[in-house]
Structure formats: C-alpha cells, structure tokens
Amino acid sequence: MATPGLRELAAARGLWVGACVAARPLADDPEYGEALRRECNLLTPENDMKWGPIHPTRERYDFSRADAIVQFAAAHGMAVHGHTLAWHNQNPEWLAPAADSRAGAIGILREHIAAVAGRYAERVDVWDVVNEAVAGDGTLRGTLWLERIGPDYLEIAFRAAAAAAPRARLVYNDFGAEPTNAKADGIYQLLRRLLDVGVPLHGVGFQCHLTDKGVDLESFARNLERFAGLGLELYVTEMDVRLPLGTPGQTSALGTPLPATPESLGHQAAIYGGVLETCLAFPTFRAFQTWGIADRYSWIPRRFAGTGAALPLDDQYHPKPAYAALHERLAAA
Ligand code: G3I
C-alpha cells in the first residue's frame, strides 16, 4: 500500500494541511501540481488574491490567476484559504491617492471586499481578513488603512467579509507573535476587543516564519492557550524554517550558497515537528500550512540571501527530514 500523503493523515484527524500556491508554476510545472494534490487539502494563493494582483486599477479586477487556483483546488477536493483583504503591502498604486478621505477609504475597502470575498463566497473556506495589523511593540501598525480610516478599519473589514462570504471562517493573521511577546499581547488585546463588540472573527493565524532558532514551544503553547480561551480557532498559516546555507559568506566553487547539512535538516525537522505537535494538543486547531510546498519556489532565498531550504520538500520535490517529522506527528494516534 502506498504511504499516505499528509492530506490523508490530516483529513483522518479532521484537519487541513496545505501550502501557499502560485498560479504560474501551477500552469507550467506538472510536478508542482502533483505534489500539491498528494500533500494538501487546503491551499492559500501566495500573491494572487492580494489587492495589487487582483485589483490592478480602480475600475478593474483581474480574477484570472485566483480563479485558476480556486478551480484547481475544487477539481482536487481541496479547501481554499484566501489571502488577504486588508494589508499594508502589495497594494496597487491607485489605492493611496483614491482613498483620500475616511469615507472614501471605507467605501473602497467595502467595495473591494464585497467584490473579492463575494466572488469566492462558495469557494473560499477561510479568509485572512486582516493581515499584519500589529507592530512589534503591540500597537496598531501605521498603515494606509489606519491612517485614512482609524482603528475601526479592522471591524469594518471583518463585517464586510462576513456580509460577502457568510460561510467562510474569518481570521486575523500575523507573524512574529508565536511566543508570548509584546506583539502577541497586542494582538490578544485587539482580538478580545473585537470579539467583545461582536465582530465576526473566528480564528487567529500564526504565520510561523522561523529561523533555525525555532520558537520557544512552552511560550507558544501558553500563547495558543489564551487565544483558544477567547473561543478562537487556531491556524498555522505560513510556516517555513530558513536555514543558513553554509557559513555566511562562504560559497561553493560555483559561487552558490552551500547546501543544508544533515545536521541542519535534522534540527529543522525537530522545529517543524515541535510546532505541529504543540498545535495538535488544541481541539480548535484547524490547519497547518507551509509557505510553499517545496524549496523550488520559496520566497526565502530572494528575501534572505544566504539562507533557504526552508520547506518540507526540497527543490526536486523529495521529502526532507522535516516532511518525515510532520508525517509522523499527523500519523500518531
Ligand atoms: O508579479 C511580479 C512580476 O510580474 C515581476 O516580474 C517580478 C519581478 O520582481 O515581481 C513580481 O512580483 C513579486 C511577487 O512576489 C510575485 O513573485 C513582488 O515583486 C514581490 O514583492 C512579491 O513578494 C511576495 C511578498 O509576500 C510581498 O510582500 C512573496 O512572493 C510572498 O511570498 C510574500 O508573502 C508574505 C505573505 O503574503 C504575508 N506574510 C509574509 C509573507 C512573506 O513575506
């Protein structure tokens, strides 16, 4: 009997497991689609549902790439995690000048959410409604939305998403808030206030973009505990664990960074396994996603030079020790 992929093991536990996906390799690289089909029952469009790609001019939406991803997911029995309806990054150039007053900005935000979340109301199961709204010190990040609308932009976005996509789970998503630090405290207070005034908010996403330092799992567990205590579902939304490739500055004779070592891959596996195992202890844990299915298309080497090998499959789609660690945790009774 063939070894089950991660999705089969996750489904047996009533969980989603998945990865972010880009429309271009989905169209060009058959092995990419095959790996996604085998391992994932949940997909997140990496960029194609963000404001810039999906709403390139004031009057025009471009749903072509998002549609392709949603259709691929539907054809293969996968759920979709939409990303994202309000963020400070990857916004189209027309947005800042057009959102020139509070009323104008609210109108644009509501219209966009109605159009995008509305289009996928039957197809997108989870939405990152607001992404990365909190700064490192726990205060609201200074974004276009905060500046033009004020702190109630979050409430406006969640209510608009609930109206457009009443069946979707609505999530707040952020990075660097896995342990109980100042940012996590700020997010906790923010989400508690939103829930107190009846905002339709169902879950919290921990991105888990980690380095080889990993995360303090005891602190992560305490943090999950308090968010679960608010009645929120828990999501790991974007995990990767970037490894230094060789000694910094050291390269192969060809000038490329040196590969990860068996030791560093083993260490990475322990980090992946620890995060998943910590989450599995919570009954409201819903989904475990990595930011890419394989190292081939990971954002990490472009963003953090000299690091990479951050995902559970390598750039040839071969499973790494991290994959085995996830498999083992999902298979455990
Ligand atoms: O689409 C253009 C393409 O036309 C052009 O040829 C190319 C040349 O550089 O750029 C392409 O756009 C890039 C896009 O990725 C698609 O590859 C953007 O420049 C680049 O900025 C963008 O980076 C994305 C990044 O978000 C932007 O902030 C990464 O792919 C994506 O992985 C990353 O994802 C974020 C999550 O949304 C939120 N959490 C953090 C995570 C990692 O930063």
Short mmCIF file of C-alpha atoms and ligand atoms in Angstrom, two decimals, residues 24 46-47 50 83 87 89-90 131-132 207 209 238 291 299 302-303, ligand 1:
data_model
loop_
_atom_site.label_atom_id
_atom_site.label_comp_id
_atom_site.label_asym_id
_atom_site.label_seq_id
_atom_site.Cartn_x
_atom_site.Cartn_y
_atom_site.Cartn_z
CA ARG A 24 2.47 30.34 -12.69
CA GLU A 46 0.58 33.21 -2.26
CA ASN A 47 0.02 36.52 -4.05
CA LYS A 50 -3.78 40.34 -2.77
CA HIS A 83 -5.17 35.87 1.48
CA TRP A 87 -2.94 44.62 4.35
CA ASN A 89 1.75 45.53 1.42
CA GLN A 90 1.30 44.72 -2.27
CA ASN A 131 -3.11 40.71 7.79
CA GLU A 132 -0.26 42.02 9.95
CA GLN A 207 2.46 32.64 10.28
CA HIS A 209 8.19 32.20 9.52
CA GLU A 238 2.71 30.27 6.56
CA TRP A 291 4.63 28.95 2.79
CA TRP A 299 10.31 33.28 -1.27
CA ARG A 302 15.10 36.04 -2.69
CA ARG A 303 14.41 37.81 0.57
O1 G3I B 1 4.44 39.79 -10.14
C1 G3I B 1 5.69 40.43 -10.36
C2 G3I B 1 6.24 40.02 -11.66
O2 G3I B 1 5.41 40.46 -12.69
C3 G3I B 1 7.67 40.59 -11.80
O3 G3I B 1 8.26 40.08 -12.96
C4 G3I B 1 8.54 40.21 -10.59
C5 G3I B 1 9.93 40.83 -10.65
O4 G3I B 1 10.43 41.05 -9.37
O5 G3I B 1 7.89 40.66 -9.44
C6 G3I B 1 6.64 40.04 -9.25
O6 G3I B 1 6.05 40.40 -8.06
C7 G3I B 1 6.65 39.87 -6.89
C8 G3I B 1 5.71 38.86 -6.25
O7 G3I B 1 6.21 38.44 -5.01
C9 G3I B 1 5.47 37.63 -7.13
O8 G3I B 1 6.66 36.91 -7.28
C10 G3I B 1 6.90 41.03 -5.95
O9 G3I B 1 7.92 41.86 -6.51
C11 G3I B 1 7.34 40.50 -4.59
O10 G3I B 1 7.40 41.61 -3.69
C12 G3I B 1 6.34 39.50 -4.08
O11 G3I B 1 6.80 39.01 -2.84
C13 G3I B 1 5.80 38.39 -2.04
C14 G3I B 1 5.74 39.09 -0.68
O12 G3I B 1 4.78 38.43 0.12
C15 G3I B 1 5.36 40.55 -0.80
O13 G3I B 1 5.30 41.13 0.44
C16 G3I B 1 6.17 36.94 -1.87
O14 G3I B 1 6.09 36.26 -3.12
C17 G3I B 1 5.21 36.28 -0.87
O15 G3I B 1 5.68 35.00 -0.55
C18 G3I B 1 5.16 37.11 0.40
O16 G3I B 1 4.22 36.53 1.26
C19 G3I B 1 4.04 37.14 2.55
C20 G3I B 1 2.57 36.96 2.92
O17 G3I B 1 1.76 37.49 1.92
C21 G3I B 1 2.29 37.62 4.28
N1 G3I B 1 3.19 37.12 5.29
C22 G3I B 1 4.61 37.22 4.98
C23 G3I B 1 4.90 36.51 3.66
C24 G3I B 1 6.38 36.54 3.34
O18 G3I B 1 6.82 37.85 3.15
#
